[in-house]
């Protein structure tokens, strides 16, 4: 089964392509390289021993998608990762976020409809929940108005998918990712943030390796057990496997068109300090940090209930926090040693 993976050279996309190949699927990657590197394609081929078809195209343009669908008649599903994803940046250039994140989805949907492709897996985010009143958060928990333009694009996209699926030609699954971290065990692919990382794990690994002087923990006075924010960190390979399960689910589904959302996390919340301490202990590597001010827009605590994904998709996260910090660190070390 051919599957079009937009943004397939990005952090989550590349790990998903590997898992798809290893489960017998034939992923086709489209990625405009705006926030990814072409060497990741070779690495995917190195890990899997398979050649992967790649298009360096922008998916906001329908001509590009038409070309791909014309050349690959066996495509039965699309996994749509291609999007802009920096929360802070999305507040500075909101129009660009709305343009890229929504136009790519609308263009893809238009062409899927034209070509009779009925199955879509969409990258959504736990950010749609805001600060939930009750934890763990499940798929029926109410959504809060989005604080960032990035979050707003994810909420709007989910809304679009729900309405389009209701017209009876589309099967769409939105996966709400919690905090993806870690890297492939081979250390051949991993997270490649451009410039100063805004996410916690790459900031930790870059501080440990000496690229950053010190990590600032954003806020030590939250009403959490140790005063720092709590998140549900999930290993990127577990997250990638959830996409394979999503494809299997769509494949065995008959003509019953629908839209469904799934939380994809571990169900376990860890504080920022717990992440740092675990990283230091497991990797025997210190991380310089200080407690600083709260970051604007941060919520204090969130973690997932993943029962729905477990019951319906038959998926469950398997990797531990120790695995996540080890794999993130091994990737950082290998990547930097090769660039010297
Ligand atoms: C995690 C925790 C920070 C950096 C965002 C998006 C979400 C998803 C993942 C996808 C928080 C703290 C961080 C630092 C710190 N996006 N932190 N010092 O904000 O939970 O989620 O990324 O594309 O949609 O909202 O992730 O990794 O930025 O932060 O103390 O230098 O680490 O305050 O508690 P976040 P994060």
CSV table of C-alpha atoms and ligand atoms in Angstrom, one decimal:
chain,number,residue,atom,x,y,z
A,1,UNK,CA,0.0,0.0,0.0
A,2,UNK,CA,1.4,3.4,-1.1
A,3,UNK,CA,1.1,6.2,1.4
A,4,UNK,CA,1.9,9.8,0.7
A,5,UNK,CA,3.8,11.3,3.7
A,6,UNK,CA,3.9,15.1,3.6
A,7,UNK,CA,6.7,16.6,5.7
A,8,UNK,CA,8.3,13.1,5.6
A,9,UNK,CA,11.8,14.4,6.2
A,10,UNK,CA,10.9,16.2,9.5
A,11,UNK,CA,11.4,14.9,13.0
A,12,UNK,CA,8.2,12.9,13.3
A,13,UNK,CA,7.8,12.3,9.6
A,14,UNK,CA,11.1,10.7,9.1
A,15,UNK,CA,10.6,8.3,12.0
A,16,UNK,CA,7.1,7.4,10.7
A,17,UNK,CA,8.5,6.7,7.2
A,18,UNK,CA,10.9,4.2,8.8
A,19,UNK,CA,8.2,2.5,10.8
A,20,UNK,CA,5.9,2.4,7.7
A,21,UNK,CA,8.6,0.7,5.6
A,22,UNK,CA,9.4,-1.8,8.4
A,23,UNK,CA,5.6,-2.7,8.5
A,24,UNK,CA,5.5,-3.4,4.8
A,25,UNK,CA,4.1,-0.1,3.5
A,26,UNK,CA,5.5,2.0,0.6
A,27,UNK,CA,5.7,5.6,1.8
A,28,UNK,CA,6.3,8.3,-0.7
A,29,UNK,CA,7.8,11.5,0.8
A,30,UNK,CA,7.0,15.1,-0.2
A,31,UNK,CA,8.9,17.7,1.7
A,32,UNK,CA,10.0,21.2,0.6
A,33,UNK,CA,13.0,21.1,2.9
A,34,UNK,CA,12.0,24.4,4.5
A,35,UNK,CA,12.7,22.9,7.9
A,36,UNK,CA,14.4,19.6,7.2
A,37,UNK,CA,17.6,18.3,5.6
A,38,UNK,CA,18.0,16.1,2.5
A,39,UNK,CA,20.6,13.8,4.2
A,40,UNK,CA,17.7,12.4,6.3
A,41,UNK,CA,16.5,10.7,3.2
A,42,UNK,CA,19.7,8.8,2.8
A,43,UNK,CA,19.6,7.9,6.5
A,44,UNK,CA,16.0,6.5,6.2
A,45,UNK,CA,17.3,4.4,3.3
A,46,UNK,CA,20.3,3.3,5.4
A,47,UNK,CA,18.1,2.2,8.3
A,48,UNK,CA,15.5,0.4,6.1
A,49,UNK,CA,17.6,-0.8,3.2
A,50,UNK,CA,14.9,0.5,0.9
A,51,UNK,CA,14.9,3.3,-1.7
A,52,UNK,CA,12.3,5.9,-1.0
A,53,UNK,CA,10.6,8.0,-3.6
A,54,UNK,CA,11.0,11.7,-2.7
A,55,UNK,CA,9.5,14.9,-4.1
A,56,UNK,CA,11.0,18.2,-3.0
A,57,UNK,CA,7.7,20.0,-3.4
A,58,UNK,CA,5.6,22.6,-1.5
A,59,UNK,CA,2.2,21.0,-0.8
A,60,UNK,CA,0.3,24.3,-0.7
A,61,UNK,CA,0.4,24.2,-4.6
A,62,UNK,CA,-2.2,21.9,-6.1
A,63,UNK,CA,-0.1,21.3,-9.3
A,64,UNK,CA,2.6,19.6,-7.1
A,65,UNK,CA,0.1,17.3,-5.5
A,66,UNK,CA,-1.5,16.5,-8.8
A,67,UNK,CA,1.8,15.5,-10.2
A,68,UNK,CA,2.5,13.1,-7.3
A,69,UNK,CA,-1.0,11.5,-7.5
A,70,UNK,CA,-0.6,11.2,-11.3
A,71,UNK,CA,2.7,9.4,-11.0
A,72,UNK,CA,1.7,7.2,-8.1
A,73,UNK,CA,-1.7,5.6,-8.8
A,74,UNK,CA,-1.5,3.2,-5.9
A,75,UNK,CA,-1.6,5.8,-3.1
A,76,UNK,CA,-4.4,4.9,-0.8
A,77,UNK,CA,-3.8,7.2,2.2
A,78,UNK,CA,-2.0,10.4,3.1
A,79,UNK,CA,-0.3,11.3,6.4
A,80,UNK,CA,-0.1,15.0,6.6
A,81,UNK,CA,2.8,16.3,8.7
A,82,UNK,CA,4.0,19.3,6.6
A,83,UNK,CA,3.4,22.4,8.6
A,84,UNK,CA,5.0,25.2,10.5
A,85,UNK,CA,5.3,24.3,14.2
A,86,UNK,CA,7.1,26.9,16.3
A,87,UNK,CA,4.7,28.3,18.8
A,88,UNK,CA,6.6,31.5,19.6
A,89,UNK,CA,7.3,32.2,15.9
A,90,UNK,CA,3.6,31.7,15.1
A,91,UNK,CA,2.8,34.8,17.2
A,92,UNK,CA,5.2,36.9,15.2
A,93,UNK,CA,4.1,35.7,11.7
A,94,UNK,CA,0.6,34.5,12.2
A,95,UNK,CA,-0.4,35.0,8.6
A,96,UNK,CA,2.4,32.7,7.4
A,97,UNK,CA,1.2,30.0,9.9
A,98,UNK,CA,-2.4,30.2,8.7
A,99,UNK,CA,-1.3,30.3,5.1
A,100,UNK,CA,1.0,27.3,5.2
A,101,UNK,CA,-0.8,25.1,7.8
A,102,UNK,CA,-4.3,25.6,6.4
A,103,UNK,CA,-3.6,25.9,2.7
A,104,UNK,CA,-1.5,22.8,2.7
A,105,UNK,CA,-4.4,20.9,4.3
A,106,UNK,CA,-7.1,22.4,2.0
A,107,UNK,CA,-5.0,21.8,-1.1
A,108,UNK,CA,-4.2,18.2,-0.1
A,109,UNK,CA,-7.9,17.5,0.6
A,110,UNK,CA,-9.0,19.0,-2.7
A,111,UNK,CA,-6.7,16.8,-4.6
A,112,UNK,CA,-7.4,13.7,-2.5
A,113,UNK,CA,-11.1,14.2,-3.4
A,114,UNK,CA,-10.3,14.7,-7.1
A,115,UNK,CA,-8.2,11.5,-7.2
A,116,UNK,CA,-10.5,9.4,-5.0
A,117,UNK,CA,-8.1,9.0,-2.1
A,118,UNK,CA,-10.2,8.6,1.0
A,119,UNK,CA,-7.9,8.1,4.0
A,120,UNK,CA,-6.0,10.8,5.9
A,121,UNK,CA,-4.0,10.8,9.1
A,122,UNK,CA,-3.5,14.3,10.4
A,123,UNK,CA,-0.8,15.7,12.8
A,124,UNK,CA,-2.7,17.5,15.5
A,125,UNK,CA,-1.4,18.6,18.9
A,126,UNK,CA,-2.2,18.4,22.6
A,127,UNK,CA,-2.0,22.2,22.4
A,128,UNK,CA,-5.7,22.2,21.3
A,129,UNK,CA,-6.6,21.4,25.0
A,130,UNK,CA,-5.0,24.5,26.6
A,131,UNK,CA,-5.0,23.9,30.4
A,132,UNK,CA,-7.5,21.2,31.0
A,133,UNK,CA,-9.7,21.4,34.1
A,134,UNK,CA,-9.3,17.6,34.7
A,135,UNK,CA,-6.2,15.4,34.3
A,136,UNK,CA,-5.5,13.1,32.5
A,137,UNK,CA,-7.1,14.8,29.5
A,138,UNK,CA,-9.2,12.6,27.2
A,139,UNK,CA,-10.5,13.2,23.7
A,140,UNK,CA,-13.9,14.4,25.1
A,141,UNK,CA,-12.3,17.1,27.2
A,142,UNK,CA,-13.4,20.5,26.1
A,143,UNK,CA,-10.9,22.5,23.9
A,144,UNK,CA,-9.8,25.9,25.1
A,145,UNK,CA,-9.5,28.9,22.9
A,146,UNK,CA,-6.0,28.7,21.4
A,147,UNK,CA,-3.3,31.0,22.8
A,148,UNK,CA,-1.0,30.8,19.8
A,149,UNK,CA,-1.6,31.0,16.1
A,150,UNK,CA,0.0,27.6,15.8
A,151,UNK,CA,-2.6,26.1,18.2
A,152,UNK,CA,-5.3,27.9,16.3
A,153,UNK,CA,-4.3,26.3,13.0
A,154,UNK,CA,-4.5,22.9,14.6
A,155,UNK,CA,-7.9,23.6,16.0
A,156,UNK,CA,-9.2,24.9,12.7
A,157,UNK,CA,-7.7,22.0,10.8
A,158,UNK,CA,-9.5,19.5,13.1
A,159,UNK,CA,-12.7,21.4,12.5
A,160,UNK,CA,-12.2,21.3,8.7
A,161,UNK,CA,-11.6,17.5,8.9
A,162,UNK,CA,-14.7,16.9,10.9
A,163,UNK,CA,-16.9,18.9,8.5
A,164,UNK,CA,-15.4,17.4,5.4
A,165,UNK,CA,-15.6,13.8,6.7
A,166,UNK,CA,-19.3,14.4,7.4
A,167,UNK,CA,-19.9,14.9,3.7
A,168,UNK,CA,-19.1,11.2,3.2
A,169,UNK,CA,-16.0,10.8,1.1
A,170,UNK,CA,-13.2,11.1,3.7
A,171,UNK,CA,-11.9,9.0,6.6
A,172,UNK,CA,-9.8,11.2,8.7
A,173,UNK,CA,-7.9,10.5,11.9
A,174,UNK,CA,-6.4,13.4,13.9
A,175,UNK,CA,-3.6,12.3,16.2
A,176,UNK,CA,-3.1,14.8,19.1
A,177,UNK,CA,0.6,14.5,19.9
A,178,UNK,CA,1.8,15.3,23.4
A,179,UNK,CA,5.5,16.1,23.7
A,180,UNK,CA,7.6,14.1,21.2
A,181,UNK,CA,11.2,13.5,22.2
A,182,UNK,CA,14.0,11.0,21.7
A,183,UNK,CA,15.4,9.7,18.4
A,184,UNK,CA,15.8,6.5,16.4
A,185,UNK,CA,17.9,3.8,18.2
A,186,UNK,CA,20.4,3.8,15.3
A,187,UNK,CA,21.1,7.5,16.1
A,188,UNK,CA,20.9,8.1,12.3
A,189,UNK,CA,17.8,10.3,12.5
A,190,UNK,CA,16.6,12.6,15.2
A,191,UNK,CA,15.4,16.1,16.0
A,192,UNK,CA,17.2,18.9,14.0
A,193,UNK,CA,16.0,22.3,15.4
A,194,UNK,CA,17.1,25.3,13.4
A,195,UNK,CA,18.8,28.0,15.6
A,196,UNK,CA,18.2,28.1,19.3
A,197,UNK,CA,15.8,25.3,20.3
A,198,UNK,CA,12.5,26.4,21.8
A,199,UNK,CA,11.7,22.9,23.0
A,200,UNK,CA,13.0,21.4,26.2
A,201,UNK,CA,14.8,18.2,25.1
A,202,UNK,CA,17.0,19.7,22.3
A,203,UNK,CA,17.9,22.5,24.6
A,204,UNK,CA,19.0,20.0,27.2
A,205,UNK,CA,21.1,18.0,24.7
A,206,UNK,CA,22.6,21.1,23.2
A,207,UNK,CA,23.5,22.4,26.7
A,208,UNK,CA,25.0,19.0,27.7
A,209,UNK,CA,27.2,19.0,24.6
A,210,UNK,CA,28.3,22.6,25.2
A,211,UNK,CA,26.5,24.5,22.4
A,212,UNK,CA,24.3,26.3,24.9
A,213,UNK,CA,25.8,27.7,28.1
A,214,UNK,CA,22.8,27.1,30.4
A,215,UNK,CA,19.2,25.9,30.2
A,216,UNK,CA,16.6,28.2,31.8
A,217,UNK,CA,13.8,26.3,33.5
A,218,UNK,CA,10.8,28.4,32.7
A,219,UNK,CA,9.2,28.9,36.1
A,220,UNK,CA,9.7,27.2,39.5
A,221,UNK,CA,6.6,28.4,41.2
A,222,UNK,CA,3.9,26.5,39.5
A,223,UNK,CA,1.4,24.6,41.8
A,224,UNK,CA,3.0,21.3,40.8
A,225,UNK,CA,4.9,18.9,43.1
A,226,UNK,CA,8.3,20.5,42.4
A,227,UNK,CA,7.1,23.9,41.1
A,228,UNK,CA,8.0,23.2,37.4
A,229,UNK,CA,5.6,22.4,34.5
A,230,UNK,CA,4.4,18.9,33.9
A,231,UNK,CA,4.1,17.4,30.4
A,232,UNK,CA,3.5,14.0,28.8
A,233,UNK,CA,6.8,13.2,26.9
A,234,UNK,CA,6.5,10.5,24.3
A,235,UNK,CA,9.3,8.7,22.4
A,236,UNK,CA,9.2,9.7,18.7
A,237,UNK,CA,9.4,6.0,17.7
A,238,UNK,CA,6.3,5.2,19.7
A,239,UNK,CA,4.6,8.2,18.1
A,240,UNK,CA,5.7,7.0,14.7
A,241,UNK,CA,4.2,3.5,15.4
A,242,UNK,CA,0.9,5.1,16.2
A,243,UNK,CA,0.8,6.3,12.6
A,244,UNK,CA,1.3,2.8,11.4
A,245,UNK,CA,-1.6,1.6,13.6
A,246,UNK,CA,-3.7,4.5,12.3
A,247,UNK,CA,-3.0,3.4,8.7
A,248,UNK,CA,-3.9,-0.2,9.6
A,249,UNK,CA,-7.1,1.0,11.1
A,250,UNK,CA,-8.1,3.0,8.1
A,251,UNK,CA,-7.2,0.2,5.8
A,252,UNK,CA,-9.6,-2.3,7.5
A,253,UNK,CA,-12.3,0.3,7.7
A,254,UNK,CA,-15.0,-0.1,5.0
A,255,UNK,CA,-17.2,2.6,3.6
A,256,UNK,CA,-18.1,4.1,7.0
A,257,UNK,CA,-16.7,7.6,6.5
A,258,UNK,CA,-15.9,9.4,9.7
A,259,UNK,CA,-13.6,11.7,11.6
A,260,UNK,CA,-11.9,10.5,14.8
A,261,UNK,CA,-9.3,12.0,17.2
A,262,UNK,CA,-6.8,10.2,19.4
A,263,UNK,CA,-4.5,11.3,22.1
A,264,UNK,CA,-1.0,10.0,21.5
A,265,UNK,CA,1.0,10.2,24.7
A,266,UNK,CA,2.2,7.9,27.5
A,267,UNK,CA,-0.3,8.8,30.1
A,268,UNK,CA,2.5,9.8,32.4
A,269,UNK,CA,3.3,13.4,33.4
A,270,UNK,CA,6.9,14.5,34.2
A,271,UNK,CA,8.1,17.8,35.4
A,272,UNK,CA,10.9,19.8,33.8
A,273,UNK,CA,13.2,19.1,36.8
A,274,UNK,CA,12.4,15.3,36.5
A,275,UNK,CA,13.4,15.4,32.9
A,276,UNK,CA,16.7,17.1,33.7
A,277,UNK,CA,17.5,14.8,36.6
A,278,UNK,CA,16.7,11.7,34.6
A,279,UNK,CA,18.8,12.9,31.7
A,280,UNK,CA,21.7,13.6,34.1
A,281,UNK,CA,21.4,10.3,36.0
A,282,UNK,CA,20.9,7.9,33.0
A,283,UNK,CA,23.5,9.5,30.7
A,284,UNK,CA,26.0,10.4,33.5
A,285,UNK,CA,26.1,13.8,32.0
A,286,UNK,CA,25.5,17.1,33.9
A,287,UNK,CA,23.3,19.8,32.5
A,288,UNK,CA,23.8,23.4,33.6
A,289,UNK,CA,20.5,25.0,34.4
A,290,UNK,CA,18.9,27.8,36.4
A,291,UNK,CA,15.3,28.5,37.4
A,292,UNK,CA,14.0,31.5,35.5
A,293,UNK,CA,10.8,33.3,34.9
A,294,UNK,CA,7.7,31.6,33.6
A,295,UNK,CA,7.4,31.5,29.8
A,296,UNK,CA,4.3,33.4,28.4
A,297,UNK,CA,1.6,31.0,27.2
A,298,UNK,CA,2.9,27.9,29.1
A,299,UNK,CA,0.3,25.8,30.8
A,300,UNK,CA,1.2,24.3,34.1
A,301,UNK,CA,0.3,20.7,33.7
A,302,UNK,CA,-1.0,18.3,31.1
A,303,UNK,CA,-0.8,14.6,30.4
A,304,UNK,CA,-3.0,12.2,28.3
A,305,UNK,CA,-5.4,9.5,28.8
A,306,UNK,CA,-4.5,7.2,25.8
A,307,UNK,CA,-7.2,4.6,26.4
A,308,UNK,CA,-9.0,5.4,23.2
A,309,UNK,CA,-5.9,4.8,21.1
A,310,UNK,CA,-5.2,1.6,23.0
A,311,UNK,CA,-8.8,0.3,22.6
A,312,UNK,CA,-9.4,1.3,19.0
A,313,UNK,CA,-6.0,1.5,17.3
A,314,UNK,CA,-4.4,-1.2,19.5
A,315,UNK,CA,-1.5,1.2,20.2
A,316,UNK,CA,0.3,1.9,23.4
A,317,UNK,CA,3.6,3.7,24.1
A,318,UNK,CA,6.3,1.3,25.1
A,319,UNK,CA,9.5,3.3,25.6
A,320,UNK,CA,10.4,4.7,29.0
A,321,UNK,CA,11.6,8.1,30.0
A,322,UNK,CA,15.1,6.6,30.4
A,323,UNK,CA,14.9,5.4,26.7
A,324,UNK,CA,13.8,8.9,25.6
A,325,UNK,CA,16.8,10.7,27.3
A,326,UNK,CA,19.3,8.1,26.2
A,327,UNK,CA,18.2,8.1,22.6
A,328,UNK,CA,18.0,11.9,22.4
A,329,UNK,CA,21.5,12.2,23.9
A,330,UNK,CA,23.0,9.5,21.6
A,331,UNK,CA,21.6,11.2,18.5
A,332,UNK,CA,23.0,14.6,19.6
A,333,UNK,CA,26.5,13.2,20.2
A,334,UNK,CA,26.6,11.2,16.9
A,335,UNK,CA,25.2,14.2,14.9
A,336,UNK,CA,27.7,16.6,16.4
A,337,UNK,CA,30.7,14.3,16.0
A,338,UNK,CA,30.0,13.9,12.3
A,339,UNK,CA,29.8,17.6,11.8
A,340,UNK,CA,33.2,18.4,13.3
B,1,LIG,C1,8.2,21.6,27.6
B,1,LIG,C2,8.4,22.1,29.0
B,1,LIG,C3,8.5,24.5,29.2
B,1,LIG,C4,12.3,25.0,27.1
B,1,LIG,C5,5.2,22.6,22.5
B,1,LIG,C6,4.0,22.9,21.7
B,1,LIG,C7,3.2,21.7,21.4
B,1,LIG,C8,4.1,20.7,20.7
B,1,LIG,C9,5.4,20.4,21.5
B,1,LIG,C10,4.6,20.7,18.4
B,1,LIG,C11,7.5,23.3,29.3
B,1,LIG,C12,9.8,23.8,29.6
B,1,LIG,C13,11.2,24.4,27.6
B,1,LIG,C14,13.3,25.6,27.9
B,1,LIG,C15,12.0,25.0,29.8
B,1,LIG,N1,4.5,21.2,19.5
B,1,LIG,N2,11.0,24.4,29.0
B,1,LIG,N3,13.1,25.6,29.2
B,1,LIG,O1,5.5,24.0,25.2
B,1,LIG,O2,4.9,21.7,26.2
B,1,LIG,O3,4.8,22.1,23.8
B,1,LIG,O4,6.0,21.7,21.8
B,1,LIG,O5,5.0,21.0,17.4
B,1,LIG,O6,2.2,21.9,20.6
B,1,LIG,O7,3.1,23.8,22.4
B,1,LIG,O8,7.0,22.0,24.8
B,1,LIG,O9,9.4,21.5,24.8
B,1,LIG,O10,8.6,23.9,24.6
B,1,LIG,O11,8.3,22.7,26.7
B,1,LIG,O12,11.9,25.0,31.0
B,1,LIG,O13,14.3,26.1,27.4
B,1,LIG,O14,9.7,22.5,29.2
B,1,LIG,O15,8.2,25.6,30.1
B,1,LIG,O16,7.1,23.2,30.7
B,1,LIG,P1,5.5,22.5,25.1
B,1,LIG,P2,8.4,22.5,25.1
